[in-house]
Coordinates of C-alpha atoms and ligand atoms in Angstrom, one line a residue:
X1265 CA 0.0 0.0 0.0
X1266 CA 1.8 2.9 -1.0
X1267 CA -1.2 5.6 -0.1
X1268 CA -0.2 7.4 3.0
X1269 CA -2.9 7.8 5.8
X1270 CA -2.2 11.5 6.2
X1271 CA -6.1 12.3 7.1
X1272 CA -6.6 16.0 7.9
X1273 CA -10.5 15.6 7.3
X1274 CA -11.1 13.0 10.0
X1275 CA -13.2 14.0 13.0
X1276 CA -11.2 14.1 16.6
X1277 CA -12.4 11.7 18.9
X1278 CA -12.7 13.8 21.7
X1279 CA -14.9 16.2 19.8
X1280 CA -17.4 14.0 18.1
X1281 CA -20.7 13.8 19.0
X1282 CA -21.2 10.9 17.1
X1283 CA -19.3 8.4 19.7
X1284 CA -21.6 8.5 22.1
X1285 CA -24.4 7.4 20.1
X1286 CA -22.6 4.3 18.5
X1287 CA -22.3 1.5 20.9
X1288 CA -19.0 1.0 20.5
X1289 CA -17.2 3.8 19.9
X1290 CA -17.1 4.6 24.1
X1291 CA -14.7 1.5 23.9
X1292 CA -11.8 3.4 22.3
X1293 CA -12.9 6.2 23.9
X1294 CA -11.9 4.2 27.7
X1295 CA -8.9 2.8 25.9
X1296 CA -7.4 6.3 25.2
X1297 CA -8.2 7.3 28.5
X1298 CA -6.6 4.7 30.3
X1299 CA -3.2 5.2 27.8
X1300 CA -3.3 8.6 28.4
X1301 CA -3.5 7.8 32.1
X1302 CA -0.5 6.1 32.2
X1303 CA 1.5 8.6 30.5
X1304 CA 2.2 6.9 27.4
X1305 CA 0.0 9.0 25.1
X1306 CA 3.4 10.5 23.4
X1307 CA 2.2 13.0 20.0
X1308 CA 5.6 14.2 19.6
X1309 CA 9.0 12.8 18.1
X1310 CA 11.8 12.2 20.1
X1311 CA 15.4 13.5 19.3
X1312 CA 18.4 13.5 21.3
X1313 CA 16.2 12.4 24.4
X1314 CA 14.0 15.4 23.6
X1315 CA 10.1 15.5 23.0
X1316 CA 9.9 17.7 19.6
X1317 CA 7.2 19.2 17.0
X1318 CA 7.9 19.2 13.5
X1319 CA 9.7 22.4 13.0
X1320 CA 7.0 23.6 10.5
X1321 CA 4.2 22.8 12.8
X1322 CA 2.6 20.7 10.1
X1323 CA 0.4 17.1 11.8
X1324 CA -0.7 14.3 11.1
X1325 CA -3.4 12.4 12.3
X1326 CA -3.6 9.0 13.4
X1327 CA -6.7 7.3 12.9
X1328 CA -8.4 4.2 14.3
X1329 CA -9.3 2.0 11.4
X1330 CA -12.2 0.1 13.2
X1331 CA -13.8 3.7 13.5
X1332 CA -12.2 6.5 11.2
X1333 CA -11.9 8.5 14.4
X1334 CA -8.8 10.6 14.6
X1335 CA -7.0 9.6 17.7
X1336 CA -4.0 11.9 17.9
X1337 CA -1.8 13.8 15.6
X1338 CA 1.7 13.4 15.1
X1339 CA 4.4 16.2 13.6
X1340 CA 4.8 15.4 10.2
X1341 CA 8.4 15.7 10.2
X1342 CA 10.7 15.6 7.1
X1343 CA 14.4 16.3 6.2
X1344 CA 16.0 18.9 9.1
X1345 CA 14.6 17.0 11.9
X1346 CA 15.5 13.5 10.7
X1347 CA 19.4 15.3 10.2
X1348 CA 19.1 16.5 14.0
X1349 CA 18.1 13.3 14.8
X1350 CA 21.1 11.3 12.6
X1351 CA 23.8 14.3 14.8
X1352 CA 21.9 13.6 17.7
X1353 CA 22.9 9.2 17.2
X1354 CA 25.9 9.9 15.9
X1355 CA 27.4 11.8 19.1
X1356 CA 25.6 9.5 21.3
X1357 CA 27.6 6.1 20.0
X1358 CA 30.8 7.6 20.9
X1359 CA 29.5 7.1 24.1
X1360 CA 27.2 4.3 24.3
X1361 CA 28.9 2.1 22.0
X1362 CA 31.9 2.4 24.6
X1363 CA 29.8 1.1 27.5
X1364 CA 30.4 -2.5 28.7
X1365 CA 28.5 -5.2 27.2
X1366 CA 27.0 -5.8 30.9
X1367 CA 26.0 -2.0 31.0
X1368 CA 24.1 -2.4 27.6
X1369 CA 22.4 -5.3 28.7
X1370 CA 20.8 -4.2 31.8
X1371 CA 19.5 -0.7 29.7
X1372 CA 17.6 -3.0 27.3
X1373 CA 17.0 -5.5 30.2
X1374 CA 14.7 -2.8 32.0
X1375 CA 13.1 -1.8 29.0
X1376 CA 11.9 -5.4 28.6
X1377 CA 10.9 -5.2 32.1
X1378 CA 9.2 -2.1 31.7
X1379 CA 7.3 -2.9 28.3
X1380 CA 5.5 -6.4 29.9
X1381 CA 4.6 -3.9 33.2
X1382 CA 2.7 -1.8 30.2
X1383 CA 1.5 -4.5 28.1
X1384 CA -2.5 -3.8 28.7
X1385 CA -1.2 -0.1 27.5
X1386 CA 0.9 -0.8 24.6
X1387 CA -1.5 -3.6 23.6
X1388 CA -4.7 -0.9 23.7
X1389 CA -2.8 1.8 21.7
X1390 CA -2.0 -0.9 19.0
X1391 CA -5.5 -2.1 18.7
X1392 CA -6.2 1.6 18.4
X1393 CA -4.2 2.5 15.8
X1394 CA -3.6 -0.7 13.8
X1395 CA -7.1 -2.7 14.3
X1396 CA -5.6 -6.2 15.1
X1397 CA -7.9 -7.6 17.9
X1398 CA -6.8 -6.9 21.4
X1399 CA -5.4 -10.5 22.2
X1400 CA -3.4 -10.3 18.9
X1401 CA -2.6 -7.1 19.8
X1402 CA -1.2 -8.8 23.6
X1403 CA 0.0 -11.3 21.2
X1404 CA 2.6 -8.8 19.7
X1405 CA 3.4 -7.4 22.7
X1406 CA 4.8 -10.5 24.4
X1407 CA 6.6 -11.0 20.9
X1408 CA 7.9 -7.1 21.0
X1409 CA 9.1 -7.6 24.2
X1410 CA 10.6 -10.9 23.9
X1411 CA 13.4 -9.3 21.1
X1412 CA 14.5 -6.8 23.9
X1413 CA 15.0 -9.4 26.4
X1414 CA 16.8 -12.2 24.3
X1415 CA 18.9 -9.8 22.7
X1416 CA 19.7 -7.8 26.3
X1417 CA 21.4 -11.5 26.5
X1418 CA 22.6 -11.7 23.4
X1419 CA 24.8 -8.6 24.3
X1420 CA 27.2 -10.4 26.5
X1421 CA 27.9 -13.1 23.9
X1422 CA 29.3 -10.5 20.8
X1423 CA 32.6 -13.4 21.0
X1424 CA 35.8 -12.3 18.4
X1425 CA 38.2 -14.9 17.5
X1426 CA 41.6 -15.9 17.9
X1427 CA 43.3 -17.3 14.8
X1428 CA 46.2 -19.4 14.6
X1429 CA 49.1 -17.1 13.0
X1430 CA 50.6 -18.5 10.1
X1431 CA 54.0 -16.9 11.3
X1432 CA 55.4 -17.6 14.8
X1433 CA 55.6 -13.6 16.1
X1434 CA 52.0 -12.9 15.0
X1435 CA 48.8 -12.8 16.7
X1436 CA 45.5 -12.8 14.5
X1437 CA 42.3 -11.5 16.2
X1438 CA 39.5 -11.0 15.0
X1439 CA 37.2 -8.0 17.1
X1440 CA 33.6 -7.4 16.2
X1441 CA 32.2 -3.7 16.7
X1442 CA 29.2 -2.1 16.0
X1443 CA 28.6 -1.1 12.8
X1444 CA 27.4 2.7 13.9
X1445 CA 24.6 4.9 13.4
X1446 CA 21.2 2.7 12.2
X1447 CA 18.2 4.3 10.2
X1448 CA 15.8 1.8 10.9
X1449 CA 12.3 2.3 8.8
X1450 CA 8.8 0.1 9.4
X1451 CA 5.4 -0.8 8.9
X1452 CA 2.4 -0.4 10.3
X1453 CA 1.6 -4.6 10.5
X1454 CA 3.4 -4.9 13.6
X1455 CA 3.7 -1.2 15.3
X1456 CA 5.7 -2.5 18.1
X1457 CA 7.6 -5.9 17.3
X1458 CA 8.9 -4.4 13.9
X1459 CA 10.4 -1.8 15.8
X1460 CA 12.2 -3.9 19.1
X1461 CA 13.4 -6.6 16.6
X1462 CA 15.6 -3.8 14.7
X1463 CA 16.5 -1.7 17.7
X1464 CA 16.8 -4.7 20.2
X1465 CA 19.9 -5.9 18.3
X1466 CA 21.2 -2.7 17.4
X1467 CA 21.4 -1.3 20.6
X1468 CA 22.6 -4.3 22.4
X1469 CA 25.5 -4.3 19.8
X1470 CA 26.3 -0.7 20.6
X1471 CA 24.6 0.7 17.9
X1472 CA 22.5 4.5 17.7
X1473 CA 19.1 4.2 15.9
X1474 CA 16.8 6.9 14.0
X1475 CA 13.6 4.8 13.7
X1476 CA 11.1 6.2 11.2
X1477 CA 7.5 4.2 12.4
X1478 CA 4.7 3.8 9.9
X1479 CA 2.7 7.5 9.5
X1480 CA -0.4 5.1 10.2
X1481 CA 1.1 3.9 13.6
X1482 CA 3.4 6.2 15.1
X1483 CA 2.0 6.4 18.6
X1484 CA 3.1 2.5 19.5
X1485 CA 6.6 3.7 18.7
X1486 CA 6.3 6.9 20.7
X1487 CA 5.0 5.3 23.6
X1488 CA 7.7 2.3 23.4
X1489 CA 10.6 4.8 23.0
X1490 CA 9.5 6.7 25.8
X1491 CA 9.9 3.4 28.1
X1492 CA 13.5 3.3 26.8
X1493 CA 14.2 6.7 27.9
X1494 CA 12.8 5.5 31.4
X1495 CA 14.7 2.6 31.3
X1496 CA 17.9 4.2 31.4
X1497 CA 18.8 3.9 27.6
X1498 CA 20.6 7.6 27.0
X1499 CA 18.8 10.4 25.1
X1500 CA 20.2 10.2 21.7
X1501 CA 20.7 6.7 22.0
X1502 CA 16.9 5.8 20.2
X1503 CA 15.2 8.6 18.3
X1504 CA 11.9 8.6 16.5
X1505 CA 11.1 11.0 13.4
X1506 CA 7.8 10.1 11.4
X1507 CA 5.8 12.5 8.5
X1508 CA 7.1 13.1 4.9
X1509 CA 8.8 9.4 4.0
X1510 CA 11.0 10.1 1.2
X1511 CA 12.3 12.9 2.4
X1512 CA 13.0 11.1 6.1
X1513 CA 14.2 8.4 4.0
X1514 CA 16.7 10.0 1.9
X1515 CA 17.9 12.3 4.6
X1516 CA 19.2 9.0 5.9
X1517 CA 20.2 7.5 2.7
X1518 CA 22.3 10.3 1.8
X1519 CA 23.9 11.1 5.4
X1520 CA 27.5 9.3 5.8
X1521 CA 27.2 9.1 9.7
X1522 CA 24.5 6.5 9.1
X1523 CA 26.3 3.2 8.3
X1524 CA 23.5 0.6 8.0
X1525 CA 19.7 1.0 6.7
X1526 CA 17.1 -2.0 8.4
X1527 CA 14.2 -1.9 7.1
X1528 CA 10.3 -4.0 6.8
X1529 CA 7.7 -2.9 4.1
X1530 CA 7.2 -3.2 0.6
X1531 CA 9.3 -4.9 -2.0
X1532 CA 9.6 -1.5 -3.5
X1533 CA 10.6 1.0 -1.5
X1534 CA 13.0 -2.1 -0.2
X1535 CA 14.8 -1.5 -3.9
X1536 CA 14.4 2.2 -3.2
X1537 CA 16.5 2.1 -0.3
X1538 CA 19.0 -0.5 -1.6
X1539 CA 19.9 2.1 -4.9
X1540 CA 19.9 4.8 -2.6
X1541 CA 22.2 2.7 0.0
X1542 CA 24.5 2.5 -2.9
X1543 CA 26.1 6.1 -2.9
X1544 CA 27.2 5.5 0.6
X1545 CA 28.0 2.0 0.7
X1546 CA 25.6 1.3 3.5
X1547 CA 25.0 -1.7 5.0
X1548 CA 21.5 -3.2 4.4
X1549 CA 18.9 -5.6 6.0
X1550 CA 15.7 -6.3 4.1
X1551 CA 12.4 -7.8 5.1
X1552 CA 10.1 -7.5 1.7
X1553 CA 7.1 -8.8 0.5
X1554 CA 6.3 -12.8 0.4
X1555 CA 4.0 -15.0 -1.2
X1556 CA 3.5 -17.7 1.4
X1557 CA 2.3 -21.0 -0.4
X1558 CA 0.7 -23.0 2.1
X1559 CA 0.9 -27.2 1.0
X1560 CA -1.6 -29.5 1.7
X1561 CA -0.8 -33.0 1.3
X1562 CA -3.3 -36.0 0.8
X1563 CA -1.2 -37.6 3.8
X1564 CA -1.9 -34.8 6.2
X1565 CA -3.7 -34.7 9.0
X1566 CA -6.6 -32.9 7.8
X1567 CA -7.4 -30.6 11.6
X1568 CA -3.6 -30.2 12.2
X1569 CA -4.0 -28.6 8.5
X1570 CA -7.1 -26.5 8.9
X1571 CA -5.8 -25.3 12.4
X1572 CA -2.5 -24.4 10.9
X1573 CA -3.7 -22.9 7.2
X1574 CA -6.3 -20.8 9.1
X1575 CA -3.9 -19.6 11.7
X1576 CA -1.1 -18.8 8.9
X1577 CA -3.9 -17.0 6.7
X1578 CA -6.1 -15.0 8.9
X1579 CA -3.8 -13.7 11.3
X1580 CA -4.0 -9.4 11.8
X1581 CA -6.5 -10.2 9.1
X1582 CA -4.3 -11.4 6.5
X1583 CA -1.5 -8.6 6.7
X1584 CA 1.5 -10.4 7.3
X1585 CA 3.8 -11.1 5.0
X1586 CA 4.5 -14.7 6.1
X1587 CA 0.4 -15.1 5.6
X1588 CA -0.5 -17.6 3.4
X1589 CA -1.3 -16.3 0.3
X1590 CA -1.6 -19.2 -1.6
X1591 CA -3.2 -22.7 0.1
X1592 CA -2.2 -25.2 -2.4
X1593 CA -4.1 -28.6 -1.8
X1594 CA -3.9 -31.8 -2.8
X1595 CA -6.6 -33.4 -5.3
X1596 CA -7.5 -36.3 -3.1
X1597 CA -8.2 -34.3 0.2
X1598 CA -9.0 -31.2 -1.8
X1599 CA -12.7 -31.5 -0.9
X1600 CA -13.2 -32.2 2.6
X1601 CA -10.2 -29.6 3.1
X1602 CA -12.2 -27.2 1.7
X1603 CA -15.6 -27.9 3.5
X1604 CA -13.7 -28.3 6.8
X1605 CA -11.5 -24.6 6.3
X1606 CA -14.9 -22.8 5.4
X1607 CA -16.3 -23.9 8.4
X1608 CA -13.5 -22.9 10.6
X1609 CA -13.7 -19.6 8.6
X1610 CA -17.2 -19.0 9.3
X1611 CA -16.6 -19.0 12.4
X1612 CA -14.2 -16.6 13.1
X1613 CA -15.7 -12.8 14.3
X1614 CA -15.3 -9.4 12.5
X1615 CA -15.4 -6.5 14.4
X1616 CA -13.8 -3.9 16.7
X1617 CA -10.4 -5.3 17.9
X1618 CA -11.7 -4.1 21.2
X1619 CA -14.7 -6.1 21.7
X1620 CA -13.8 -9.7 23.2
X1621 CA -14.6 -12.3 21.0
X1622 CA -13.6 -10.1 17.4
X1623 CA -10.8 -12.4 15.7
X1624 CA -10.9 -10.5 12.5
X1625 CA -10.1 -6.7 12.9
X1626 CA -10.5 -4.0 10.2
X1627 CA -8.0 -3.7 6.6
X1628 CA -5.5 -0.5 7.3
X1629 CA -7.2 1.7 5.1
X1630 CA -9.5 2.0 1.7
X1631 CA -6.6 1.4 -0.5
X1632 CA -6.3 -1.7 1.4
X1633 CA -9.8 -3.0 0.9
X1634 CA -9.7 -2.3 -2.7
X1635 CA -6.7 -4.3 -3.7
X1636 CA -8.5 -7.4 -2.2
X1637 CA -11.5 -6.2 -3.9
X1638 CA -9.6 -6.1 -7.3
X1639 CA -7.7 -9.6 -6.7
X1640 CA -10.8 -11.4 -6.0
X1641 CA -12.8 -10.0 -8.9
X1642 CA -9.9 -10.5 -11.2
X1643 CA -9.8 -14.3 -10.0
X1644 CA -13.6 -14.4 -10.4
X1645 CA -13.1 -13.0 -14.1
X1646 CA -10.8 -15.9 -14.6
X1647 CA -13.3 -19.0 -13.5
X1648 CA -12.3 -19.0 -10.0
X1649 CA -15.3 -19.6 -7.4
X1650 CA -15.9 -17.4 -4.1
X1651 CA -17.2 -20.4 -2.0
X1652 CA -17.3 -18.0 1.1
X1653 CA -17.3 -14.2 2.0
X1654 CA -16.6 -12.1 -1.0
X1655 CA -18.0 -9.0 0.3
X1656 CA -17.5 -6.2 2.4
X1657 CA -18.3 -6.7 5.6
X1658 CA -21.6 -5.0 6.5
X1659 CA -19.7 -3.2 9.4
X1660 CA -18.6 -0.9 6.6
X1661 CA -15.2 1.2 6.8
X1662 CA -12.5 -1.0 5.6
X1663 CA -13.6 -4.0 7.2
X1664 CA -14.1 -7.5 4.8
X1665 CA -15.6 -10.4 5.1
X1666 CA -13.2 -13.5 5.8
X1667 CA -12.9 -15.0 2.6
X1668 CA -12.4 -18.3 0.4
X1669 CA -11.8 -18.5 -3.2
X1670 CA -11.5 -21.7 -4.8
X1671 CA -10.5 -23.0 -8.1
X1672 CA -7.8 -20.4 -7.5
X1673 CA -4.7 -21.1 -10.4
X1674 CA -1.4 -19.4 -11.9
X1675 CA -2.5 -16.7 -13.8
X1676 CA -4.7 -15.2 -10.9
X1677 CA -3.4 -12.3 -9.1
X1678 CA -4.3 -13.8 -6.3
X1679 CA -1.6 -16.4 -7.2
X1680 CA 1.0 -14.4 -8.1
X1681 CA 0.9 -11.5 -5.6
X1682 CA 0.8 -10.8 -1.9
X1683 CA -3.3 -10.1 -1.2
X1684 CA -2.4 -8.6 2.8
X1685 CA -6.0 -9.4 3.3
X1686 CA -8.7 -11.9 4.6
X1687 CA -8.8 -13.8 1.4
X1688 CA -7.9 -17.4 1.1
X1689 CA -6.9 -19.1 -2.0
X1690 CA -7.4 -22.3 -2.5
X1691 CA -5.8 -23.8 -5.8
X1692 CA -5.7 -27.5 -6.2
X1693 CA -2.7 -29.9 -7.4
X1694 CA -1.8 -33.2 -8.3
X1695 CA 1.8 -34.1 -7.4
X1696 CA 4.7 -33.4 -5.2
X1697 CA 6.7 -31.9 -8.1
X1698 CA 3.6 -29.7 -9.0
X1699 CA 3.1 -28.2 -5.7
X1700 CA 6.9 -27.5 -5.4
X1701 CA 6.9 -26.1 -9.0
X1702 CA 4.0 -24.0 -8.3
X1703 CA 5.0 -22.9 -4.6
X1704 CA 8.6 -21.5 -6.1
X1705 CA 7.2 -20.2 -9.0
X1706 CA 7.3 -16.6 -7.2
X1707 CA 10.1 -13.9 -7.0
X1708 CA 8.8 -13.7 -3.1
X1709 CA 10.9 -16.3 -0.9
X1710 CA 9.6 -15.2 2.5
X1711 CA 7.7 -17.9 4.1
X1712 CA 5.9 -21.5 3.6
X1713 CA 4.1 -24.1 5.4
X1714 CA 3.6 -28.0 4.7
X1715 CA 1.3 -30.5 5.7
X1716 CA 2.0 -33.9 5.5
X1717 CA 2.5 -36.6 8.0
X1718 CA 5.4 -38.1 5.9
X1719 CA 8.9 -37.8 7.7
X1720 CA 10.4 -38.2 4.3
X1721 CA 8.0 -35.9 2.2
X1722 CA 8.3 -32.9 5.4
X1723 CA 12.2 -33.2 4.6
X1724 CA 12.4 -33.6 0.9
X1725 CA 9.7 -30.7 0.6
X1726 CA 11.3 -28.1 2.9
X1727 CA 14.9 -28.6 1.5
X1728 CA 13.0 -28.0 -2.2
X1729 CA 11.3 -24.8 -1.0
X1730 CA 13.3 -21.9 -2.4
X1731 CA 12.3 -19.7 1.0
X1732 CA 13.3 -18.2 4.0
X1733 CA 11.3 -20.3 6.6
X1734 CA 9.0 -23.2 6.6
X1735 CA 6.5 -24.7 8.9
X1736 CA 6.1 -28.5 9.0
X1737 CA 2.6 -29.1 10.3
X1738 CA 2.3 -25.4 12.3
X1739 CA 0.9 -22.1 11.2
X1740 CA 2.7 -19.8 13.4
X1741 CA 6.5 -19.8 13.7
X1742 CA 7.8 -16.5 14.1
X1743 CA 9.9 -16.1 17.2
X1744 CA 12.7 -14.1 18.6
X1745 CA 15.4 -16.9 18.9
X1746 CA 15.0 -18.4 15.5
X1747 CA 16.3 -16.5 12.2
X1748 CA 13.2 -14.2 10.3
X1749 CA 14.1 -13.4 7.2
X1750 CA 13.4 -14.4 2.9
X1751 CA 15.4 -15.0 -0.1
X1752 CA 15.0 -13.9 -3.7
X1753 CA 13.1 -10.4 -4.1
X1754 CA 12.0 -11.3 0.0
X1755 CA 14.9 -9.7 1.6
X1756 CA 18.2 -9.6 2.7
X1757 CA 19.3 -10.6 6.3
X1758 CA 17.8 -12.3 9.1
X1759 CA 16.2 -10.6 12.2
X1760 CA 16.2 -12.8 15.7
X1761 CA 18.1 -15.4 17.1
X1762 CA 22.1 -15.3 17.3
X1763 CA 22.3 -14.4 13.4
X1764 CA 20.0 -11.4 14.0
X1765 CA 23.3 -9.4 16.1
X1766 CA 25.5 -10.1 12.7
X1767 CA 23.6 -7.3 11.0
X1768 CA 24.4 -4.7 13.1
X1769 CA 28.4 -5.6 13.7
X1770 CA 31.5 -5.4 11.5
X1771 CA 34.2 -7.6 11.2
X1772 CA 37.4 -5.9 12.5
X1773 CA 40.7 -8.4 12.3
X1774 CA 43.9 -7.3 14.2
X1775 CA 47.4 -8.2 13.2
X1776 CA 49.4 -8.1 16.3
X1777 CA 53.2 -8.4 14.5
X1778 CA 57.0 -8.6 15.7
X1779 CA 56.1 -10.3 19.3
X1780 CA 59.6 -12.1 19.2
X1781 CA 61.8 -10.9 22.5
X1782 CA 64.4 -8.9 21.7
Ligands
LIG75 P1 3.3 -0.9 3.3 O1 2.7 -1.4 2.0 O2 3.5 -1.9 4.3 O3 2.8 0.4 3.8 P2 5.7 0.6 2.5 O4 6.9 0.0 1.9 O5 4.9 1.6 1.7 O6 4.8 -0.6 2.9 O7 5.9 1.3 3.9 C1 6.8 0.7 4.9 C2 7.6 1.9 5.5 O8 8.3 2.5 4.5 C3 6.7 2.9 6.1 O9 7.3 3.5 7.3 C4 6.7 4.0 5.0 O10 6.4 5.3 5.5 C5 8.1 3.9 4.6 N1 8.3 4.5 3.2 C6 7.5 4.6 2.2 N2 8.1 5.2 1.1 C7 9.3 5.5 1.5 C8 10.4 6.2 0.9 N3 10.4 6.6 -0.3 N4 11.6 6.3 1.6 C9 11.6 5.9 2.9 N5 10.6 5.3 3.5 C10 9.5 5.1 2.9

């Protein structure tokens, strides 16, 4: 979605009359109250450990996409803060990066510890401003978190090496030291976890960040940098600009203090950021677009499959990019798969994240709602069947039904491109090699997900996959201490786990010569 939310026509919560009329808009309205109770209602950016506006004044507003009520606005922000905020890194790693490992550790340990005490908090505001049902929204919390803490351990174990010296009055070591200033940039899919799985590493490495959050959901990112700064982690050390992307963008691309661009969106600003990389010879960590193909054998045990397929397709409503976008199922279980995943579709909820019970929240925004409008109709055009859903969902806004398509084959967009909505595909198949052939016939290499209950078949298929991560008979995978991350046009780099820390350090070796005794 490359449509900005920047909504200057949207009514202010606080001022409508309208929300006490609906029933539930006086949910959002409690939520906000009790965030703003706790402090963590933060509408400004945050450079060198300062709360700033944009210099121009200029908003923008934040919107709650369950509603289309304005939340908060944010300074839209552009090139001379995000170079304040680059000077403002840069003279903060002198001194962080030259803090002991141990000091590092215990910062980012408190902000863990400080995160879980807000959870309810941090969980509300992303609900608010993102949609994704509150126990989701919990969901991503725990999984936020959980980057701060493993890699607040991971910051004692940055080990060099000692290599043997192919001459007798040598020493070879090999150091490893932060890489330097980080412009980290994200989406709005995950407004917190994106974030702590870029800034976790990097900080515990000794690293300074400039993190530019999604326009759509700045005020998670706020709100969890503000907990840093509680924590102890130094102004400077972790700033947040947000407003006019390109130019925030290539204010970091073209600056030399900044040494390495992370980033998590689209597959094209990913290339964006790669050319503009170039001129600077930055380092670069990519997490792009996928195309999840999701394999359904006739030997698979057909609930562990429906769990796992529904689970891996409907989660934040389909706007992940290790969703399945493509269920590929086997002709001989093709049926009752089908007949068994609608049922388990119909019964999931639509509504306001904030009600108990909703499983399916709103789409981010129109533009949303209309490229799953145009990919189903375009499969439709082509002889495919909508078997459930199809529709918006009555609620209006940009909520949609939960959705099944079958019949579903190669020359359907729906096939070939990332849907980031509720919309399964099902497309059928005959054999082993067909499903493999069909699953890798994408420049995506993100994630995919088998079902079988054949050893052999579970090994021979995952090794043949041409992606980034598999799941053997499970849906959900994701998880700080295993390696995130796609090949192809998917990405470059992997976040998490022990390889996650190798993005954010250089390689130094050290030639310690003449150590003969004179
Ligand atoms: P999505 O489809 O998930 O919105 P985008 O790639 O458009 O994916 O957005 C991901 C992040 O990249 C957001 O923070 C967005 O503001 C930012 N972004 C978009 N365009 C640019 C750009 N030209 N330069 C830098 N960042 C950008």
């Amino acid at each position: 979605m490359a449509m900005r939310r920047v909504a200057f026509h949207g009514r202010h919560l606080l001022s409508s009359p309208h929300l006490f009329r609906r029933h539930m808009s006086t949910e959002p309205m409690a939520a906000l109250d009790r965030i703003r109770n706790s402090g963590l209602l933060k509408t400004q950016g945050l450079v060198g450990g300062k709360w700033i506006d944009s210099y121009d004044g200029k908003k923008i507003e934040v919107q709650n996409p369950a509603t289309g009520d304005v939340i908060a606005s944010v300074p839209c922000m552009g090139t001379k803060e995000t170079t304040d905020a680059i000077s403002s890194a840069y003279s903060t790693y002198s001194s962080w990066s030259k803090l002991t490992a141990a000091e590092r550790s215990k910062a980012l340990r408190n902000w863990y510890d400080l995160i879980i005490k807000h959870k309810d908090e941090l969980a509300l505001l992303i609900t608010l401003e993102q949609g994704k049902p509150i126990k989701e929204a919990l969901g991503e919390v725990s999984y936020g978190a959980s980057f701060i803490e493993f890699f607040s351990e991971e910051a004692k174990r940055i080990y060099g090496d000692i290599i043997p010296a192919p001459l007798s009055d040598r020493r070879l070591l090999v150091l490893k030291q932060p890489v330097g200033v980080v412009g980290a940039i994200t989406p709005w899919n995950f407004p917190l976890a994106m974030i702590t799985r870029k800034v976790g590493p990097a900080l515990a490495c000794g690293c300074t960040v400039v993190v530019k959050p999604s326009e759509y959901t700045p005020l998670t990112a706020l709100a969890a940098a503000d907990l840093a700064l509680q924590a102890g982690i130094p102004p400077g050390a972790l700033n947040i600009v947000m407003g006019n992307a390109p130019e925030i963008g290539d204010a970091l691309l073209k600056s030399t203090q900044v040494r390495k661009i992370t980033f998590t969106g689209s597959t094209a600003v990913g290339k964006k950021l790669m050319e503009g990389s170039a001129s600077t010879v930055k380092k670069v960590s990519l997490e792009l677009g996928g195309n999840a193909p999701c394999i359904v054998f006739d030997d698979a045990d057909i609930d562990v499959a429906v769990k796992g397929s529904l689970a891996a397709k409907f989660r934040n409503s389909g706007q992940t990019c290790v969703c399945a976008n493509r269920i590929l199922v086997q002709e001989g279980i093709y049926e009752e798969f089908a007949k068994a995943f609608v049922k388990a579709v119909q019964g999931m909820q639509v509504g306001n994240g904030l009600v108990e019970g909703t499983s399916q929240g709103p789409l981010i925004n129109e533009a949303a709602v209309q490229k799953v409008e145009t990919f189903v109709n375009d499969a439709t055009s082509k002889g495919a069947n909508v078997i459930l859903g199809g529709r918006r969902h009555s609620l209006g806004k940009t909520f949609y039904e939960p959705t099944v398509v079958s019949n579903v084959n190669r020359d359907m967009l729906l096939f070939k491109d990332e849907v980031f909505g509720p919309v399964a595909p099902l497309v059928p198949f005959k054999t082993e090699e067909d499903a493999i052939s069909m699953a890798n016939d994408t420049n995506a290499g993100l994630a995919a997900y088998v079902f079988t209950k054949s050893i052999p078949r579970s090994w021979r298929v995952s090794e043949a996959l041409e992606y980034g991560l598999v799941g053997v008979n499970e849906g959900i995978i994701s998880t700080e201490v295993a390696p995130f991350g796609g090949v192809k046009q998917s990405g470059l780099g992997r976040e998490g786990s022990k390889y996650g820390m190798d993005e954010y350090l250089e390689v130094k070796y050290v030639c310690m010569g003449n150590l003969k005794e004179t």
